[in-house]
Coordinates of C-alpha atoms and ligand atoms in Angstrom, one line a residue:
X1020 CA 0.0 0.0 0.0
X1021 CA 1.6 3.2 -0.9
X1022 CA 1.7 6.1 1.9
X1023 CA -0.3 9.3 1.7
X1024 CA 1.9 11.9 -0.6
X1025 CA 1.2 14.9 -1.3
X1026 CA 0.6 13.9 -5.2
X1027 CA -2.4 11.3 -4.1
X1028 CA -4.0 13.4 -1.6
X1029 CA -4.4 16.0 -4.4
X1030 CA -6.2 13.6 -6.5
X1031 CA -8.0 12.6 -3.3
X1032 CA -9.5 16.1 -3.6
X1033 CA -10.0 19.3 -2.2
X1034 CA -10.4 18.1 1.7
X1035 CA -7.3 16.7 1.9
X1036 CA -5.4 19.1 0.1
X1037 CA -6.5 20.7 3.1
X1038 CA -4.9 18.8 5.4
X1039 CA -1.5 18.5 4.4
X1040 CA 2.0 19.2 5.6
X1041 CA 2.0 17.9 9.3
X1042 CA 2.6 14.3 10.1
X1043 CA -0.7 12.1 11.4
X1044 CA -3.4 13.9 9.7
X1045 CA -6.0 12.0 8.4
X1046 CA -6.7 12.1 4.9
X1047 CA -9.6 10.9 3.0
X1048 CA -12.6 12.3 1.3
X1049 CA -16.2 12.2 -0.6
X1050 CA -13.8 11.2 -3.6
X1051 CA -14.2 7.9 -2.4
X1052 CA -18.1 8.0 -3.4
X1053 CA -17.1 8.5 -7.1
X1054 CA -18.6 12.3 -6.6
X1055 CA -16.9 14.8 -8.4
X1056 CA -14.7 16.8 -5.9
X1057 CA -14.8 20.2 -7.3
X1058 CA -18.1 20.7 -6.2
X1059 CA -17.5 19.5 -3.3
X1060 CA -15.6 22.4 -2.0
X1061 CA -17.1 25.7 -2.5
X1062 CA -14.9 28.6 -3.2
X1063 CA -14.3 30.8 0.1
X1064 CA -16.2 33.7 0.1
X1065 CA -19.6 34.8 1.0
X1066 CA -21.4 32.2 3.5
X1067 CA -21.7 29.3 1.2
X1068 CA -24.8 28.3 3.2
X1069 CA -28.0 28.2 3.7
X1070 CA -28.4 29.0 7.2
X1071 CA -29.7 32.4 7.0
X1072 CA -28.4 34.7 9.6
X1073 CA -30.6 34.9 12.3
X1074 CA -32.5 37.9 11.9
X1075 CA -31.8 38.3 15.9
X1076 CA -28.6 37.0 15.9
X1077 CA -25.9 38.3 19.1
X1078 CA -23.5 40.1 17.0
X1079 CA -21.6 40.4 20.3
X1080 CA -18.3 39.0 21.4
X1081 CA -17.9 35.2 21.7
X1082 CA -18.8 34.5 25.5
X1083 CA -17.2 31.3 27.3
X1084 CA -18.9 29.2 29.4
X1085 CA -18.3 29.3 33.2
X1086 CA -15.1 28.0 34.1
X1087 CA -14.8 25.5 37.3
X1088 CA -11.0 24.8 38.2
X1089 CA -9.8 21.8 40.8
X1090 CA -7.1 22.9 43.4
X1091 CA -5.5 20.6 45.6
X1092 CA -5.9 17.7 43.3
X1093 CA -10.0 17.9 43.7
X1094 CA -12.6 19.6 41.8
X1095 CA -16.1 19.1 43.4
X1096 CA -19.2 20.1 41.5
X1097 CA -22.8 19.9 41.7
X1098 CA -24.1 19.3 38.2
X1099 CA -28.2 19.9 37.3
X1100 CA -29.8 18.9 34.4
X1101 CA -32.8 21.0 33.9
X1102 CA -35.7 22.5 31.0
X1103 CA -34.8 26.0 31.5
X1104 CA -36.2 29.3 29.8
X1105 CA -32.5 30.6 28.6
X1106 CA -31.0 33.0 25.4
X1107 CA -29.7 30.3 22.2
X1108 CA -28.9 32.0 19.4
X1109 CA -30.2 34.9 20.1
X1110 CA -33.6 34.2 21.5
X1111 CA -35.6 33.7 24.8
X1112 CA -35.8 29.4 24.3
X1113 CA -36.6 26.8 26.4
X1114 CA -33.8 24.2 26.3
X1115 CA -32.1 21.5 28.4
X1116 CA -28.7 22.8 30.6
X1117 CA -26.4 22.2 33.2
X1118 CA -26.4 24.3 35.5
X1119 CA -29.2 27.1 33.7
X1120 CA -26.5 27.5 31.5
X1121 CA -25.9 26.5 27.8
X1122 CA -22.7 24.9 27.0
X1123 CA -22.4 23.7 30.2
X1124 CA -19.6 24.7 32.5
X1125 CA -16.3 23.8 31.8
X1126 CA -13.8 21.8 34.1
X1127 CA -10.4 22.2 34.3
X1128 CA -8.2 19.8 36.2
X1129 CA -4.7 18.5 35.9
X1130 CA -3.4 14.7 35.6
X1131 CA -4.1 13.0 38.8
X1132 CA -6.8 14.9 39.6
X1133 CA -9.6 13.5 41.5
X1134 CA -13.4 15.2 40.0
X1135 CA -16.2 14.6 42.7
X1136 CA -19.3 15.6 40.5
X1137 CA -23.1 15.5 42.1
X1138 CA -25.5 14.8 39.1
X1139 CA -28.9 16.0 40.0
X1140 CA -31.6 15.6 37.1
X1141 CA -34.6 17.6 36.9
X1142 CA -35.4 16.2 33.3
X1143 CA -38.3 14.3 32.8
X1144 CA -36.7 11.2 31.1
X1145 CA -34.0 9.0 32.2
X1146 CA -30.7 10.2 32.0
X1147 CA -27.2 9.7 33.0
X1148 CA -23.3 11.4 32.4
X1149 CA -20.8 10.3 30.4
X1150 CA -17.0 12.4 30.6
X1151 CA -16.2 11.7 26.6
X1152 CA -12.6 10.7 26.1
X1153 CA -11.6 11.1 29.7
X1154 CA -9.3 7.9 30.4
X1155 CA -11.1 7.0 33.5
X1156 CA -12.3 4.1 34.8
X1157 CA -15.8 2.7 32.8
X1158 CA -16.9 1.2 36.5
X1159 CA -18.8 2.0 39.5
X1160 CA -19.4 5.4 39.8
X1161 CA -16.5 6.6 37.6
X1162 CA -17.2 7.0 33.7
X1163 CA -20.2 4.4 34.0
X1164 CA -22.5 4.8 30.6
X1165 CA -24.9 1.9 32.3
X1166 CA -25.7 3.9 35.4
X1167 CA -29.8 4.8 34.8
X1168 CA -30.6 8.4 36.7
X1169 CA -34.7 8.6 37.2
X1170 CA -36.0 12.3 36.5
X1171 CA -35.9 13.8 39.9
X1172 CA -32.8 11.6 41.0
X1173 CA -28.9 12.1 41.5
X1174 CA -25.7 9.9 41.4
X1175 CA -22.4 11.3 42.7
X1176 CA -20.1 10.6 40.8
X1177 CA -16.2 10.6 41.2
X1178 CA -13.4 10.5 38.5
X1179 CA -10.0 9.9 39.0
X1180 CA -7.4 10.8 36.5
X1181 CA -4.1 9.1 36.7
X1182 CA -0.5 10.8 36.8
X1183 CA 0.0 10.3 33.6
X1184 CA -3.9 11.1 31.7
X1185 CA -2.9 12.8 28.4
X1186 CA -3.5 16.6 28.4
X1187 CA -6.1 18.1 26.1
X1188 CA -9.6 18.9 26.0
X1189 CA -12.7 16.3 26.5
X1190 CA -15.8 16.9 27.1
X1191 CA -19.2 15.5 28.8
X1192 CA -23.0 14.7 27.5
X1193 CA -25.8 12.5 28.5
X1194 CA -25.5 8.7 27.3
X1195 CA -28.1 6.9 28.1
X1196 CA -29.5 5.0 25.4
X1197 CA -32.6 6.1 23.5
X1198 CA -32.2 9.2 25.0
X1199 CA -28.2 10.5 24.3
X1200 CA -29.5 12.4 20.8
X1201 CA -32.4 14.1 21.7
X1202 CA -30.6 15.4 25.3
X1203 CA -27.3 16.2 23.6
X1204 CA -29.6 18.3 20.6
X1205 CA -31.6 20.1 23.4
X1206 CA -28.4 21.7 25.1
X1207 CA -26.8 19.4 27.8
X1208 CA -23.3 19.3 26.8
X1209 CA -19.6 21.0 28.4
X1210 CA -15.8 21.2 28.2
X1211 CA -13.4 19.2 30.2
X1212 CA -9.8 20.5 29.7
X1213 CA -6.8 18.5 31.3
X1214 CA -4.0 20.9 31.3
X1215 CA -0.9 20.4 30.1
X1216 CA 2.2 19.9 32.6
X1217 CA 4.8 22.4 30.7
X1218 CA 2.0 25.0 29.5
X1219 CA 1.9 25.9 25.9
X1220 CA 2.8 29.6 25.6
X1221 CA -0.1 31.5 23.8
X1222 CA -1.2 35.2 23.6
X1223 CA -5.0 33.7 24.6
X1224 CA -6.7 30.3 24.7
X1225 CA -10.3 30.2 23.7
X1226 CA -13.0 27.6 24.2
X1227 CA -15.1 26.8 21.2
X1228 CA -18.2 24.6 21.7
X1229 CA -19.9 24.0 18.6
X1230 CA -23.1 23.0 18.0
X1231 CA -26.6 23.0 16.2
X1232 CA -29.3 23.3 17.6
X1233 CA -32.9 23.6 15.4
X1234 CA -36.4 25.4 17.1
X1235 CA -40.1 24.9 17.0
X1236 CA -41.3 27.7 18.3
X1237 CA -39.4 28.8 21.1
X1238 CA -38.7 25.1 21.7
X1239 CA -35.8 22.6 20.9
X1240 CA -36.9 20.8 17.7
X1241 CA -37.7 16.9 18.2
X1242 CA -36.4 14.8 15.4
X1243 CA -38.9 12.9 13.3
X1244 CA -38.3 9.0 12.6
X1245 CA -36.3 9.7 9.2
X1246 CA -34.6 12.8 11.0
X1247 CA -33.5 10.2 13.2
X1248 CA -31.8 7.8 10.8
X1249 CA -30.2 10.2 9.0
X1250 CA -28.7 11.9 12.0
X1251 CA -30.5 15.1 13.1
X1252 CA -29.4 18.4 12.4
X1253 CA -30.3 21.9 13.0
X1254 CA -30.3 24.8 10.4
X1255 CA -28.9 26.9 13.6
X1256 CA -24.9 26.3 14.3
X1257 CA -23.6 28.0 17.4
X1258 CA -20.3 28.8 19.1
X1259 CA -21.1 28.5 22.8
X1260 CA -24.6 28.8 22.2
X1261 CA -24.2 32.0 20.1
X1262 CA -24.3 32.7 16.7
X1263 CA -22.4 35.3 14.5
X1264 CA -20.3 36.3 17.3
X1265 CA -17.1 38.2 16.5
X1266 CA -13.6 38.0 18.2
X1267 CA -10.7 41.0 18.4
X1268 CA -7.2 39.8 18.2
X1269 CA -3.9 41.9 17.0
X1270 CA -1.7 41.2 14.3
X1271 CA 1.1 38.4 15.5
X1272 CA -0.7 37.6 18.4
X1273 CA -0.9 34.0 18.7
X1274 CA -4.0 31.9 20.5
X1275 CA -4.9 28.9 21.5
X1276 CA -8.3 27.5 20.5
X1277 CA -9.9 24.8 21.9
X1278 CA -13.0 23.6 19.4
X1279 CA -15.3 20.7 20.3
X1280 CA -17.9 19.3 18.1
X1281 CA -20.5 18.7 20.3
X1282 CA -23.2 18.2 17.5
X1283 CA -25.6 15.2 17.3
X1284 CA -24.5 14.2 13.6
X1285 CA -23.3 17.2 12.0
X1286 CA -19.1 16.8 10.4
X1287 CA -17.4 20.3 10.3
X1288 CA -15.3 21.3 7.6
X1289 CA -13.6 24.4 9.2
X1290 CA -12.1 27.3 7.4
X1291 CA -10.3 30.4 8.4
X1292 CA -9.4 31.9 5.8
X1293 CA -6.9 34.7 6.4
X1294 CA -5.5 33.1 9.4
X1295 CA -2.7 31.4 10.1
X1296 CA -4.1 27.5 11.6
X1297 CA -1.2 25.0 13.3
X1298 CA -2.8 22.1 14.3
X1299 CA -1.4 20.4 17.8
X1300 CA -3.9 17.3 17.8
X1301 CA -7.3 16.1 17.6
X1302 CA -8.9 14.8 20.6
X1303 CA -6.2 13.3 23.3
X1304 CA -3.6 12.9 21.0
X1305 CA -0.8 15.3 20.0
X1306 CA 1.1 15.5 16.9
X1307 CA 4.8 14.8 16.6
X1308 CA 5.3 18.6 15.7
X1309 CA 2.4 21.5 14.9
X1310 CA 0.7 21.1 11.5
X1311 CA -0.4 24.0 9.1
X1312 CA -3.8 23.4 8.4
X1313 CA -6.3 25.0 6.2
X1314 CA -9.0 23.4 7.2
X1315 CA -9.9 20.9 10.4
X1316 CA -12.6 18.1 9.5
X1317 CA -14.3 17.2 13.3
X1318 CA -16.6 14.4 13.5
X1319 CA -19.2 14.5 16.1
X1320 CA -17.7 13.9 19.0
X1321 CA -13.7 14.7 17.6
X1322 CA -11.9 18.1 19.4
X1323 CA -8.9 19.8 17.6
X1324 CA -6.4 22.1 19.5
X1325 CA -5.6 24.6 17.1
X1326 CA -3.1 27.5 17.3
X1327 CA -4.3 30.9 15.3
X1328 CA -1.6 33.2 14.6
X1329 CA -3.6 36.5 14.2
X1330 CA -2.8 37.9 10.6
X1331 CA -4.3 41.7 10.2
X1332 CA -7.8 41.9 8.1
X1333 CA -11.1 40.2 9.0
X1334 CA -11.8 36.4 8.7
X1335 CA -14.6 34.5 9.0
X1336 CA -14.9 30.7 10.7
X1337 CA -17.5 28.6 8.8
X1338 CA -17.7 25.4 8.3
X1339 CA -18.3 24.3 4.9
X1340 CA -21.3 21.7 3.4
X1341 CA -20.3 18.0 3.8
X1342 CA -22.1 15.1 2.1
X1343 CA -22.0 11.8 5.2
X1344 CA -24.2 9.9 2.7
X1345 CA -27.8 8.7 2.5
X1346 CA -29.9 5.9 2.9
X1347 CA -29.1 4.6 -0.4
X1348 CA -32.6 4.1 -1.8
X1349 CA -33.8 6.3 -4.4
X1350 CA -36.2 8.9 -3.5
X1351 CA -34.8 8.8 -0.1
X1352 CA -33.3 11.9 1.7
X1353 CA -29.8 12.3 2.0
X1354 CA -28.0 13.9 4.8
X1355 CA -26.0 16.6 3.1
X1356 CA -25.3 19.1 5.4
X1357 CA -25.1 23.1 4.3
X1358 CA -22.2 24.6 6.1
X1359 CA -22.5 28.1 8.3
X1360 CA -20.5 31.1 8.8
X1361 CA -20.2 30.4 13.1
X1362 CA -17.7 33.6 13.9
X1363 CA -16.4 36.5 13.0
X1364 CA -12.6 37.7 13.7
X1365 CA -11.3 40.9 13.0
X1366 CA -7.3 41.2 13.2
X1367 CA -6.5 45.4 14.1
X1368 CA -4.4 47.3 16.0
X1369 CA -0.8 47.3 16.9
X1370 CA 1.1 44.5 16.1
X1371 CA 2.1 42.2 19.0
X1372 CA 4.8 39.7 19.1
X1373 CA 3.8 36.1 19.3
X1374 CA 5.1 34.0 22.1
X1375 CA 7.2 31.0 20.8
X1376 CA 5.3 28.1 19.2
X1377 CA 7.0 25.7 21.9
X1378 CA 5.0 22.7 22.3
X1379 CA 6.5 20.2 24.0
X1380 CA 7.2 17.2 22.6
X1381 CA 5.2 14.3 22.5
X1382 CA 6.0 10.8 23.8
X1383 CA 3.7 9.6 21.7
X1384 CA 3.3 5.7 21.5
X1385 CA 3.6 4.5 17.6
X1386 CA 1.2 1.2 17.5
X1387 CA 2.9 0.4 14.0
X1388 CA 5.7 -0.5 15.6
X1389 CA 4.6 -3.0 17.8
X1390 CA 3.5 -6.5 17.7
X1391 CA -0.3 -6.8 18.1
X1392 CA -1.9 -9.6 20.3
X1393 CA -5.3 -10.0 18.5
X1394 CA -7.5 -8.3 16.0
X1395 CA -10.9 -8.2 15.4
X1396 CA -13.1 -6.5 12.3
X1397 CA -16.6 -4.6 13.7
X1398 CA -18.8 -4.3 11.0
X1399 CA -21.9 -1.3 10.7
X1400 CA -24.7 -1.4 9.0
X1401 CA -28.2 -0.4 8.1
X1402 CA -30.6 -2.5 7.3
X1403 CA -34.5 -2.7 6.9
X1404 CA -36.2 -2.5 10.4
X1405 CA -38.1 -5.2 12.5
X1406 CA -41.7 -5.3 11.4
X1407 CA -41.3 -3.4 7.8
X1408 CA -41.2 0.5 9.5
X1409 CA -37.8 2.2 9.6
X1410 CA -34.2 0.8 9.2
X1411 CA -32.5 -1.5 11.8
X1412 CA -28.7 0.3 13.2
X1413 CA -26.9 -2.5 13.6
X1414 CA -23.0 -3.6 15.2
X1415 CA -22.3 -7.2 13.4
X1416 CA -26.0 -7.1 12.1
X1417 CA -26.9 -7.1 15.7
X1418 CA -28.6 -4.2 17.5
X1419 CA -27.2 -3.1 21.3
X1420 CA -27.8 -5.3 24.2
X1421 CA -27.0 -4.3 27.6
X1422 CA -26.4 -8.2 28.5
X1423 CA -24.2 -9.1 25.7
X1424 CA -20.3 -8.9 25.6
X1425 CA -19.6 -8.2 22.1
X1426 CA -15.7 -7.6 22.4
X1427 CA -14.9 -9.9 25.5
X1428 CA -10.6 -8.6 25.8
X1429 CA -7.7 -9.2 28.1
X1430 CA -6.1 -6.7 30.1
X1431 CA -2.9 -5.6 28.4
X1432 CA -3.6 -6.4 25.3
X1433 CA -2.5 -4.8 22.1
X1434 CA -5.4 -5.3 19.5
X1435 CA -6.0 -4.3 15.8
X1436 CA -9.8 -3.5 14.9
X1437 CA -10.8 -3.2 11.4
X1438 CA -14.3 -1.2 11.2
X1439 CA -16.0 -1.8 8.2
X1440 CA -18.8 0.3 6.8
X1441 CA -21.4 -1.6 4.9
X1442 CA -23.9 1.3 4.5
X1443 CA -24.1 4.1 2.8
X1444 CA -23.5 6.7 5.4
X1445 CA -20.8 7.6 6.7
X1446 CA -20.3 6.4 10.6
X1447 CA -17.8 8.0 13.2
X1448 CA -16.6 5.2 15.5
X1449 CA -15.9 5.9 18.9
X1450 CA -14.1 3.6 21.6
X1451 CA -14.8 4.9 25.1
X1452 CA -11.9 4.7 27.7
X1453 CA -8.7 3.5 25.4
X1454 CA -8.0 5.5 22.7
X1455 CA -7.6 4.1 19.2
X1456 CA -4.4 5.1 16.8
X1457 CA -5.5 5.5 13.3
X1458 CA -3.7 3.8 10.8
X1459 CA -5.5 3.1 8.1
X1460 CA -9.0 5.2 6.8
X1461 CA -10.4 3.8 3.3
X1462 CA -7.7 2.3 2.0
X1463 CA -5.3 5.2 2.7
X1464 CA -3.0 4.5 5.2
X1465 CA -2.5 7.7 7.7
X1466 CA 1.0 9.4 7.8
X1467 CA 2.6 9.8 11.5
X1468 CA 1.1 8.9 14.5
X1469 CA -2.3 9.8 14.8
X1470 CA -4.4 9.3 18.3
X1471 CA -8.0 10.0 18.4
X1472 CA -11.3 8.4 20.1
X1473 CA -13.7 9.3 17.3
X1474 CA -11.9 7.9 13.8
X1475 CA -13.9 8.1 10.2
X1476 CA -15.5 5.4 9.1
X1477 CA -16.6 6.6 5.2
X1478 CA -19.3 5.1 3.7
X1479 CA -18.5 1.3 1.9
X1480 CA -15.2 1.5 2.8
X1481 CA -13.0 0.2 6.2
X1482 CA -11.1 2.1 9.0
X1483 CA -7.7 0.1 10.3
X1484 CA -7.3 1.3 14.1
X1485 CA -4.7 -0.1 16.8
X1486 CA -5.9 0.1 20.4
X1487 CA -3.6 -0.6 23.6
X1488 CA -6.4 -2.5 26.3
X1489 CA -3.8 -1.3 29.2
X1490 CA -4.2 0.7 32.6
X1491 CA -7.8 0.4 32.7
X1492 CA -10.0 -2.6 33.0
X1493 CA -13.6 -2.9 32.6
X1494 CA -17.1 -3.1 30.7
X1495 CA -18.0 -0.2 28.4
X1496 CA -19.1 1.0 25.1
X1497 CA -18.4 1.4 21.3
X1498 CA -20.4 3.4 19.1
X1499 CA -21.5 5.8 16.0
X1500 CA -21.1 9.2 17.1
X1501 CA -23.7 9.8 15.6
X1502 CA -26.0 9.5 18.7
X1503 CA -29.4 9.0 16.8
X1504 CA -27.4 5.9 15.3
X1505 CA -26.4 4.9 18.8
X1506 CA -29.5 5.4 20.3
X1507 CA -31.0 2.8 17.0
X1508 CA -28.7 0.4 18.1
X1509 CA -25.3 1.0 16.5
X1510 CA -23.4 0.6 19.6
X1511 CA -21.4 -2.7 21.3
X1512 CA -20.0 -3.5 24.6
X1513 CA -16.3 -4.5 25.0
X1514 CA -15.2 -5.5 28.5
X1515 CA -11.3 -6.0 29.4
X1516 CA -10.5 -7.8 32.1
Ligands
C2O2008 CU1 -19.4 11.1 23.2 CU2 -20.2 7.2 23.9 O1 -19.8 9.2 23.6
CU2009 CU1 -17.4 8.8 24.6
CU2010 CU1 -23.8 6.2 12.3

């Protein structure tokens, strides 16, 4: 197989082209459907979107959410889930947040910190927390996707990080099952940033939650049956629950941004055009060196840590229309998503001088190096539903079942999973608890070392991942991050022991 060069990523098209440069970026595209590329990628410019501004819109400056810091090691919290009258977008709403507030508040611990976090729900469904990507325990009381909270109940939770949990930023949403979509859509999601030991010098760091969000009235739109197979998605797309919200920076000043997709089944195509983007990593994992990026693909679920380099004039972030697939019958709606302007940033002033770019180095692991003790392929699929209505989600043509070990693997072990995508959507596959190392994503293998916990699974084609079962033992979850799909039924259990 020949490596990603810069010669077939071209002719991969326009979204890799992208992506370049930096070692570990994952490269692939719709080229793979056989659609012509050039479409594909509008020209940058004017909004290339549908989503009309909001004739309300906050044209103010991008708020963050509340920020919650541990000291001594502990962070305690008191987290409430609740329907609360609040401003999204722009307008008086009634959505789902923690704490009255929509994104949640964000945590901010160090490695071996210790989170004590009181869940109190005041929703009127079942519910429960799950801290995405945190390398925690999957047990007890810890990161524990099977623990059922009854509306008007609490759990107390309590997360410990080990010494040596990767920096980075994670972040936490409902999970229960049948329920993780619709709760995640109506507001009830938040930033968890583990700091790094040397900090990473930077003028600023900024949080960026993004999200969409869709109204019916001056409620949270609830997704129809085929809005549910295809992934809903609102027409609304939101930093931190604003929209068109600008950002001041001066030329050479350098910042760090933090972004988080935290949409149900939107994929974000990110421009900045203007700027100057290195990318450090997506989700825990760092690259060997910064990466200059032109654009940053996120998958539901997927986090990048982004240096800007602020270059005088005025840019615009938007994310650009991507095409995840359909259902594959004709007639039948596909899921191709317009793209959004989400912020504005205007570069003035006098020039400033940026602090060094001195990230420091990653000891990061390289699983192509080692010798794997087992390997397994997962395959996803859609198929027609029980009884003739809808379409069946299934994990090995089997929907989830609490009671059934579908990955049964031993502690230590070093495994290679091969996730194959039968369908004609595109699935992101996430691994709670161990993170996977991308090596392969439709045929193309990935250059440098490339750690995520959300990889790309494209539409009729496979995803190669290598995942070390160390540190942590236990039963969890794998799933489509697409939460609708989870919720269906796309989703597996894998306990290590
Ligand atoms: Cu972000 Cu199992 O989920
Ligand atoms: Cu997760
Ligand atoms: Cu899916």
């Amino acid at each position: 197989m020949e490596p990603v060069t810069r010669r077939n990523v071209l002719i991969l098209g326009g979204v890799a082209a992208a992506a370049l440069a930096g070692g570990g970026l994952i490269l692939w595209s719709e080229a793979q459907r056989g659609e012509p590329e050039p479409q594909a990628t509008p020209t940058p410019g004017p909004s290339p979107t549908g989503t009309p501004p909001a004739p309300d819109a906050d044209t103010g400056t991008l708020v963050e959410p509340a920020v919650l810091q541990s000291s001594g090691g502990r962070l305690e919290l008191t987290l409430t889930a609740a329907l609360t009258e609040v401003v999204v977008a722009g307008r008086q709403v009634r959505a789902l947040t923690f704490n009255g507030s929509l994104p949640g508040p964000t945590l901010r611990v160090r490695p071996g910190d210790r989170i004590a976090l009181a869940f109190r729900s005041e929703l009127d469904a079942p519910t429960n927390l799950h801290t995405h990507g945190l390398v925690v325990s999957p047990e007890g009381n810890s990161d524990n996707v099977f623990v059922m909270i009854e509306p008007g109940a609490g759990f107390d939770y309590e997360y410990e990080l080990g010494d040596d949990h990767p920096p980075g930023v994670f972040w936490y949403h409902p999970h229960h099952h049948g329920n993780s979509a619709e709760q995640l859509f109506r507001g009830l999601y938040g930033a968890i940033i583990v700091e790094d030991d040397e900090p990473v010098e930077a003028t600023r760091e900024r949080l960026l939650i993004v999200s969409d969000i869709a109204f019916d009235g001056d409620d949270v739109h609830l997704a129809s049956a085929p809005e549910r197979m295809l992934g809903r998605e609102g027409d609304i797309v939101m930093v931190n629950g604003q929209v068109g919200a600008t950002l001041l920076a001066k030329p050479g000043e350098r910042e760090r941004w933090r972004i988080v997709n935290a949409c149900s089944s939107r994929y974000l195509r990110l421009r900045l055009d203007g700027q100057r983007m290195q990318l450090l990593g997506v989700d825990a994992g760092r690259y060997a060196e910064p990466a200059d990026v032109d654009q940053i693909e996120l998958l539901p679920g997927n986090r990048a840590d982004v240096m800007v380099t602020a270059v005088e004039g005025t840019s615009v972030l938007q994310t650009l229309p991507f095409d995840r697939g359909g259902m594959g019958m004709l007639g039948r709606p596909s899921s191709a998503t317009t793209g959004a302007d989400l912020l504005t940033m205007t570069v003035a002033g006098a020039a400033a001088t940026a602090p060094n770019l001195a990230v420091p180095l990653p000891t990061t692991r390289d699983l192509r190096t080692e010798q794997m003790t087992g390997s397994r392929t997962i395959t996803l699929a859609m198929g027609p539903g029980r009884g003739g209505g809808g379409m069946s989600f299934t994990i090995d043509g089997r929907e989830w079942d609490l009671d059934r070990i579908d990955a049964e693997v031993a502690a230590g072990a070093l495994e290679e999973w091969t996730i194959v995508n039968a369908s004609p959507m595109d699935h992101p596959f996430h691994l709670h608890v161990w993170p996977m190392q991308v090596i392969e994503v439709a045929g193309q293998p990935v250059s440098g070392t490339d750690w995520r916990d959300v990889v790309p699974v494209p539409a009729r084609s496979r995803t190669v991942v290598r995942i070390a079962f160390e540190g942590i033992t236990g039963k969890t979850v794998f799933h489509c991050h697409i939460l609708d799909h989870e919720d269906l039924g796309m989703m597996g259990n894998v306990r290590t022991s």
